[in-house]
Structure formats: C-alpha cells, structure tokens
Coordinates of C-alpha atoms and ligand atoms in Angstrom, one line a residue:
M1489 CA -24.6 0.0 -10.2
S1490 CA -21.9 -2.2 -11.7
P1491 CA -18.4 -0.7 -12.4
A1492 CA -17.0 0.0 -15.9
V1493 CA -14.1 -2.4 -16.2
R1494 CA -11.2 -1.7 -18.6
G1495 CA -8.6 -4.6 -18.1
N1496 CA -7.2 -4.1 -14.7
L1497 CA -9.0 -0.8 -14.2
E1498 CA -12.4 -0.6 -12.5
I1499 CA -14.3 2.7 -12.3
H1500 CA -17.0 2.9 -9.8
P1501 CA -19.8 5.5 -9.9
T1502 CA -19.2 6.8 -6.4
S1503 CA -16.7 6.7 -3.6
A1504 CA -19.1 4.6 -1.4
E1505 CA -19.2 2.0 -4.2
L1506 CA -15.4 2.2 -4.5
T1507 CA -15.1 1.5 -0.8
V1508 CA -17.3 -1.6 -1.1
A1509 CA -15.2 -2.9 -4.0
A1510 CA -12.0 -2.4 -2.1
A1511 CA -13.3 -4.1 1.0
E1512 CA -14.6 -7.1 -1.1
R1513 CA -11.2 -7.3 -2.8
F1514 CA -9.5 -7.4 0.6
V1515 CA -11.7 -10.0 1.9
A1516 CA -11.2 -12.2 -1.2
A1517 CA -7.5 -11.8 -1.1
A1518 CA -7.4 -12.7 2.7
D1519 CA -9.6 -15.8 2.1
A1520 CA -7.5 -17.0 -0.8
A1521 CA -4.2 -16.4 1.0
I1522 CA -5.3 -18.1 4.3
A1523 CA -6.7 -21.1 2.4
V1524 CA -3.2 -21.7 1.1
T1525 CA -0.8 -20.8 3.9
E1526 CA -3.0 -20.0 6.9
T1527 CA -1.7 -16.5 6.8
F1528 CA -2.5 -13.2 5.0
S1529 CA 0.2 -10.6 4.8
V1530 CA -0.9 -7.1 3.9
A1531 CA 0.8 -3.8 3.4
L1532 CA -1.6 -0.9 4.3
S1533 CA -1.5 2.4 2.5
G1534 CA -1.5 5.7 4.4
G1535 CA -3.1 9.2 3.8
T1536 CA -6.8 9.9 3.6
T1537 CA -8.3 7.7 0.8
P1538 CA -7.9 4.4 2.8
Q1539 CA -9.8 5.7 5.7
A1540 CA -13.2 4.8 4.3
L1541 CA -11.8 1.3 3.5
F1542 CA -10.5 0.9 7.0
A1543 CA -13.8 1.9 8.5
A1544 CA -15.7 -0.5 6.3
L1545 CA -13.4 -3.4 7.2
A1546 CA -13.9 -2.5 10.9
S1547 CA -17.7 -2.5 10.5
A1548 CA -20.0 -5.4 11.4
E1549 CA -20.6 -5.8 7.6
Y1550 CA -17.0 -6.9 6.9
S1551 CA -15.0 -7.5 10.2
S1552 CA -16.5 -11.0 10.7
R1553 CA -15.6 -12.0 7.1
V1554 CA -11.8 -11.8 7.8
R1555 CA -9.8 -14.3 9.9
W1556 CA -8.0 -11.4 11.6
P1557 CA -5.9 -13.7 14.0
S1558 CA -4.3 -14.9 10.7
V1559 CA -3.6 -11.5 9.3
H1560 CA -0.2 -9.9 9.4
V1561 CA -0.2 -6.2 9.0
F1562 CA 2.5 -4.2 7.5
W1563 CA 2.7 -0.6 6.0
G1564 CA 3.7 0.5 2.5
D1565 CA 5.2 3.6 4.1
E1566 CA 5.3 5.8 7.2
R1567 CA 5.9 9.2 8.1
C1568 CA 8.9 9.7 10.4
V1569 CA 6.9 10.8 13.4
P1570 CA 5.9 9.1 16.7
P1571 CA 3.2 6.4 16.6
D1572 CA 0.7 8.7 18.3
D1573 CA 1.4 11.7 16.0
E1574 CA -1.7 12.8 14.0
A1575 CA 0.4 12.3 10.8
S1576 CA 1.2 8.7 11.6
N1577 CA -0.1 6.1 9.1
Y1578 CA 0.1 3.6 12.0
R1579 CA -2.1 5.8 14.2
M1580 CA -4.6 6.2 11.3
A1581 CA -4.9 2.4 10.8
R1582 CA -4.9 1.7 14.6
E1583 CA -7.8 4.1 15.2
M1584 CA -9.8 3.3 12.0
L1585 CA -9.2 -0.5 11.9
L1586 CA -6.8 -2.3 14.1
D1587 CA -8.4 -1.2 17.5
H1588 CA -11.7 -2.7 16.2
V1589 CA -10.7 -6.2 14.9
P1590 CA -8.9 -9.1 16.7
V1591 CA -5.6 -8.8 14.9
R1592 CA -2.8 -10.2 17.0
A1593 CA -0.4 -7.5 18.4
A1594 CA 2.7 -9.6 17.5
N1595 CA 1.4 -9.6 13.8
V1596 CA 1.3 -5.8 13.6
H1597 CA 4.6 -4.8 12.0
R1598 CA 4.8 -1.1 12.7
I1599 CA 7.5 1.0 11.1
R1600 CA 9.3 2.7 13.9
G1601 CA 8.7 6.3 12.7
E1602 CA 10.0 7.8 16.0
D1603 CA 13.6 6.3 15.4
D1604 CA 16.3 7.6 13.3
P1605 CA 15.0 7.3 9.7
E1606 CA 18.0 5.1 8.3
A1607 CA 17.8 2.9 11.5
A1608 CA 14.1 2.7 11.1
A1609 CA 14.2 1.5 7.5
E1610 CA 16.9 -1.0 8.3
R1611 CA 14.9 -2.5 11.2
Y1612 CA 11.8 -2.6 9.1
E1613 CA 13.6 -4.5 6.3
R1614 CA 15.0 -6.9 9.0
D1615 CA 11.4 -7.5 10.2
L1616 CA 10.1 -8.1 6.6
R1617 CA 13.0 -10.4 5.8
T1618 CA 12.2 -12.4 8.9
A1619 CA 8.5 -12.5 8.2
F1620 CA 9.2 -13.7 4.7
E1621 CA 12.0 -16.1 5.6
T1622 CA 14.4 -14.3 3.2
P1623 CA 17.4 -13.2 5.3
T1624 CA 19.4 -12.0 2.1
G1625 CA 18.8 -11.6 -1.5
P1626 CA 15.8 -10.7 -3.5
P1627 CA 12.2 -11.4 -2.4
R1628 CA 10.8 -14.7 -3.3
R1629 CA 7.5 -15.4 -5.0
A1630 CA 6.3 -18.3 -3.0
P1631 CA 3.0 -18.1 -1.2
G1632 CA 3.6 -17.1 2.4
L1633 CA 7.1 -15.5 1.6
R1634 CA 5.7 -12.3 0.1
F1635 CA 2.9 -9.9 0.5
D1636 CA -0.5 -11.3 -0.5
L1637 CA -1.8 -7.8 -0.9
V1638 CA -0.4 -4.4 -1.1
L1639 CA -2.8 -1.4 -0.8
L1640 CA -1.6 1.7 -2.5
G1641 CA -2.8 5.4 -3.1
L1642 CA -1.9 7.9 -5.7
G1643 CA -0.5 11.3 -4.8
T1644 CA -1.4 14.2 -7.2
N1645 CA 2.3 14.4 -8.2
G1646 CA 2.4 10.7 -9.1
H1647 CA 3.9 9.4 -5.9
T1648 CA 2.8 6.1 -4.3
A1649 CA 3.7 4.9 -0.9
S1650 CA 6.6 7.3 -0.1
L1651 CA 8.1 6.8 -3.6
F1652 CA 8.4 10.4 -4.7
P1653 CA 9.5 11.8 -8.0
H1654 CA 13.3 11.8 -8.7
L1655 CA 14.2 10.3 -5.3
Q1656 CA 16.4 7.4 -5.0
A1657 CA 14.0 4.8 -3.6
V1658 CA 12.1 4.7 -7.0
R1659 CA 15.3 3.4 -8.7
E1660 CA 16.5 1.1 -5.9
R1661 CA 17.4 -2.4 -7.0
T1662 CA 18.3 -4.2 -3.8
R1663 CA 16.9 -2.7 -0.6
W1664 CA 13.2 -3.5 0.3
A1665 CA 12.8 -0.4 2.6
M1666 CA 14.5 3.0 2.5
A1667 CA 14.5 6.3 4.4
Q1668 CA 13.8 9.3 2.1
N1669 CA 14.1 13.0 2.9
V1670 CA 11.1 14.3 1.0
E1671 CA 12.1 17.9 0.6
M1672 CA 8.9 19.0 -0.9
L1673 CA 7.1 17.9 2.3
Q1674 CA 9.9 19.0 4.7
M1675 CA 9.6 15.5 6.1
W1676 CA 11.6 12.2 6.3
R1677 CA 9.7 9.2 5.3
I1678 CA 10.2 5.5 5.3
T1679 CA 9.1 3.5 2.2
L1680 CA 8.9 0.1 0.7
T1681 CA 10.6 0.0 -2.7
P1682 CA 9.5 -1.4 -6.1
V1683 CA 11.9 -4.3 -5.2
I1684 CA 9.5 -5.8 -2.6
L1685 CA 6.3 -4.2 -3.9
N1686 CA 6.6 -5.7 -7.4
Q1687 CA 6.9 -9.2 -5.8
A1688 CA 3.5 -9.1 -4.3
S1689 CA 0.7 -11.5 -5.2
E1690 CA -1.6 -8.6 -5.7
V1691 CA -1.3 -4.7 -5.8
L1692 CA -4.4 -2.8 -5.4
F1693 CA -4.4 1.0 -6.1
V1694 CA -7.5 2.7 -4.6
V1695 CA -7.9 6.3 -6.1
S1696 CA -10.8 8.5 -5.2
G1697 CA -11.7 12.2 -6.0
R1698 CA -11.6 14.7 -8.8
E1699 CA -8.3 16.1 -7.6
K1700 CA -6.7 12.8 -8.8
A1701 CA -8.2 12.9 -12.3
A1702 CA -5.3 14.6 -14.1
I1703 CA -2.5 12.5 -12.4
L1704 CA -4.5 9.3 -12.9
R1705 CA -4.7 9.9 -16.7
R1706 CA -1.0 10.6 -16.9
V1707 CA 0.0 7.5 -15.0
L1708 CA -2.4 5.2 -16.8
Y1709 CA -2.3 6.6 -20.4
G1710 CA 0.7 8.9 -20.4
A1711 CA 4.2 8.3 -21.5
R1712 CA 6.2 5.8 -19.1
E1713 CA 8.3 8.1 -17.0
T1714 CA 8.8 6.3 -13.7
D1715 CA 11.2 8.8 -12.2
D1716 CA 8.6 11.5 -12.7
L1717 CA 5.7 9.3 -12.1
P1718 CA 6.8 6.7 -9.4
A1719 CA 3.4 4.9 -9.4
Q1720 CA 4.4 3.7 -12.9
A1721 CA 7.1 1.7 -11.3
I1722 CA 4.7 -0.6 -9.7
A1723 CA 4.2 -3.6 -12.0
P1724 CA 4.0 -6.9 -10.1
A1725 CA 6.3 -9.4 -11.6
D1726 CA 3.8 -12.3 -11.6
G1727 CA 1.2 -10.8 -9.4
R1728 CA -2.1 -9.0 -10.1
L1729 CA -2.2 -5.2 -10.5
R1730 CA -5.6 -3.7 -10.0
W1731 CA -6.8 -0.1 -10.1
L1732 CA -10.0 0.7 -8.2
V1733 CA -11.1 4.2 -8.8
D1734 CA -14.3 6.4 -8.5
A1735 CA -16.0 8.2 -11.4
A1736 CA -14.6 11.4 -10.1
A1737 CA -11.0 10.3 -10.3
A1738 CA -11.7 8.8 -13.7
A1739 CA -13.1 12.1 -15.0
E1740 CA -10.2 12.8 -17.4
L1741 CA -9.6 9.3 -18.7
P1742 CA -10.0 8.9 -22.4
A1743 CA -13.5 7.6 -23.5
H1744 CA -13.2 3.8 -23.6
Ligands
6PG2536 C1 1.1 8.4 2.5 C2 0.6 7.5 1.6 C3 0.7 8.1 0.3 C4 -0.8 8.4 -0.2 C5 -0.9 9.4 -1.3 C6 -2.4 9.7 -1.6 O1 1.7 8.2 3.6 O2 0.6 9.7 2.5 O3 1.2 6.4 1.6 O4 1.3 7.5 -0.7 O5 -1.3 7.1 -0.5 O6 -0.2 10.5 -0.8 O7 -2.8 10.3 -0.3 P1 -4.4 10.6 -0.1 O8 -5.1 9.3 0.0 O9 -4.4 11.4 1.2 O10 -4.8 11.5 -1.3

C-alpha cells in the first residue's frame, strides 16, 4: 500500500513498509552520491528503530544494491561505553549490518566510546574534518565534503542523536562533535551537533511505534522550541529533510 505523503513527511501503514521505504532511500542516496564522487558518507543512528533497517540492508534483497566498498560509515552519536558493550551503537550496527556487507574497515569511522568523553569527541571531530577535507572552520556543502545521508531517530522527549533537551550541544555554533553528560540517563554521550548535521545533503528521520505519536506531533506541528525539542534544530541548510514514519507513530498527527 502506498504511503500518505505530506510534503517531506511519508506515513507508511506498517513498520515493515517503513523499513522498505528507508532501505530504498538509503540505496538511492548511495547511488546518487557514488555517481558523483565515487563515495557515500552516511551517519548511522542508534537505538532500536534502525535495527530493522540495518537488517534489511544486510539482507540479500538489498546488500547487493549498495557499492559497500565506496561507503564511509559514521555515527550520529555514541554512548560512552566500550565497542563491545551491549549499549554501543557501533556494536549494534556491526552485528546487524557491517559484519554482513563488504564495507572497508578503514571506512568505518567509529566513535571511541571507551575513551575519555571529551577526548573522544575531539578525536571524532578530527576524523570528520579529515574525511571532509575541512581542517578548520564551518562544514562545506560541496559533494564529497559533507554527509550524503544522515539517519536520525526521535526520542520520546524530543531528542535526536544525543542532542538532549537543554544541553549545550543543541545550541553549539562551531564544534561538529561534543561530549554531553546526559544526567537523565546517568550516561555520557558523544553527539554530532546541528553545525555538521544541518550541512548534510539529506537527513532522514525514521520514526516507528505508537509511543512516538505524541512527541512526533509536537516536533512537527507544535511551537518551535529547539531547546525543549532538539529534533526541531535539524533543518538542512540546502539539503533534503525527510520524515519516514509508520501509521502508529503518526496516530496523533492532525488529519491532513
Ligand atoms: C541513541 C540514538 C537516539 C535514538 C532515539 C530513539 O543513541 O539512542 O541515537 O537518538 O535515535 O533515542 O531511540 P529508539 O529508536 O530506540 O526509540
């Protein structure tokens, strides 16, 4: 069944159809980027929602449709835990996707969650600046010098990546990556900031489940309060912003 489309919002009837739509977008973004620069730089999201997408991309149906040796893998955020910790976004992506596709080890840009948080954030930013040939200053918008695709999820409190309400990273104006002590989770996290996220060629939010319905309505239709709702701070400067959601997550959206 085809999705209901409202501008940059696609509402898919089921989570399975949402996964297919997200996988198709991933393949299309990779094809488009590789056709221009021979590379595809993608920032993966963490948590539980992307697991179905990663499993789909690793499946026979999709894995052969991406030129994995040309893919550079980054993360939108990471928990400050070792890479084999069950909370690690890297571990989840490795188990669900990276171990099953021929991505080059040198092209997997892991955030070192096992290190001191501030040092890990600084090292990740250096890695990003090297990858995007931008040693200093703001991100550039040229192909190959920015993310081709950023995958993001939405937390029930309006956070995305590890941009949590009222924390400094939401308001950051120069750094690309920051360490954040997320007291509500009793956990340190490393997150990309809107500075680099909003220079991406495409940002894709993938939101699934009835528990996200209230926050999705607030983020998409409520007043703009980026400090309260950091997901609202994501607005690509000249890139595409798409919301792929399932009907359960869209349950509280106003009738079209
Ligand atoms: C993380 C994610 C985070 C996630 C949201 C939604 O590290 O947890 O980057 O931003 O996308 O918390 O998480 P779920 O998909 O598990 O609901």
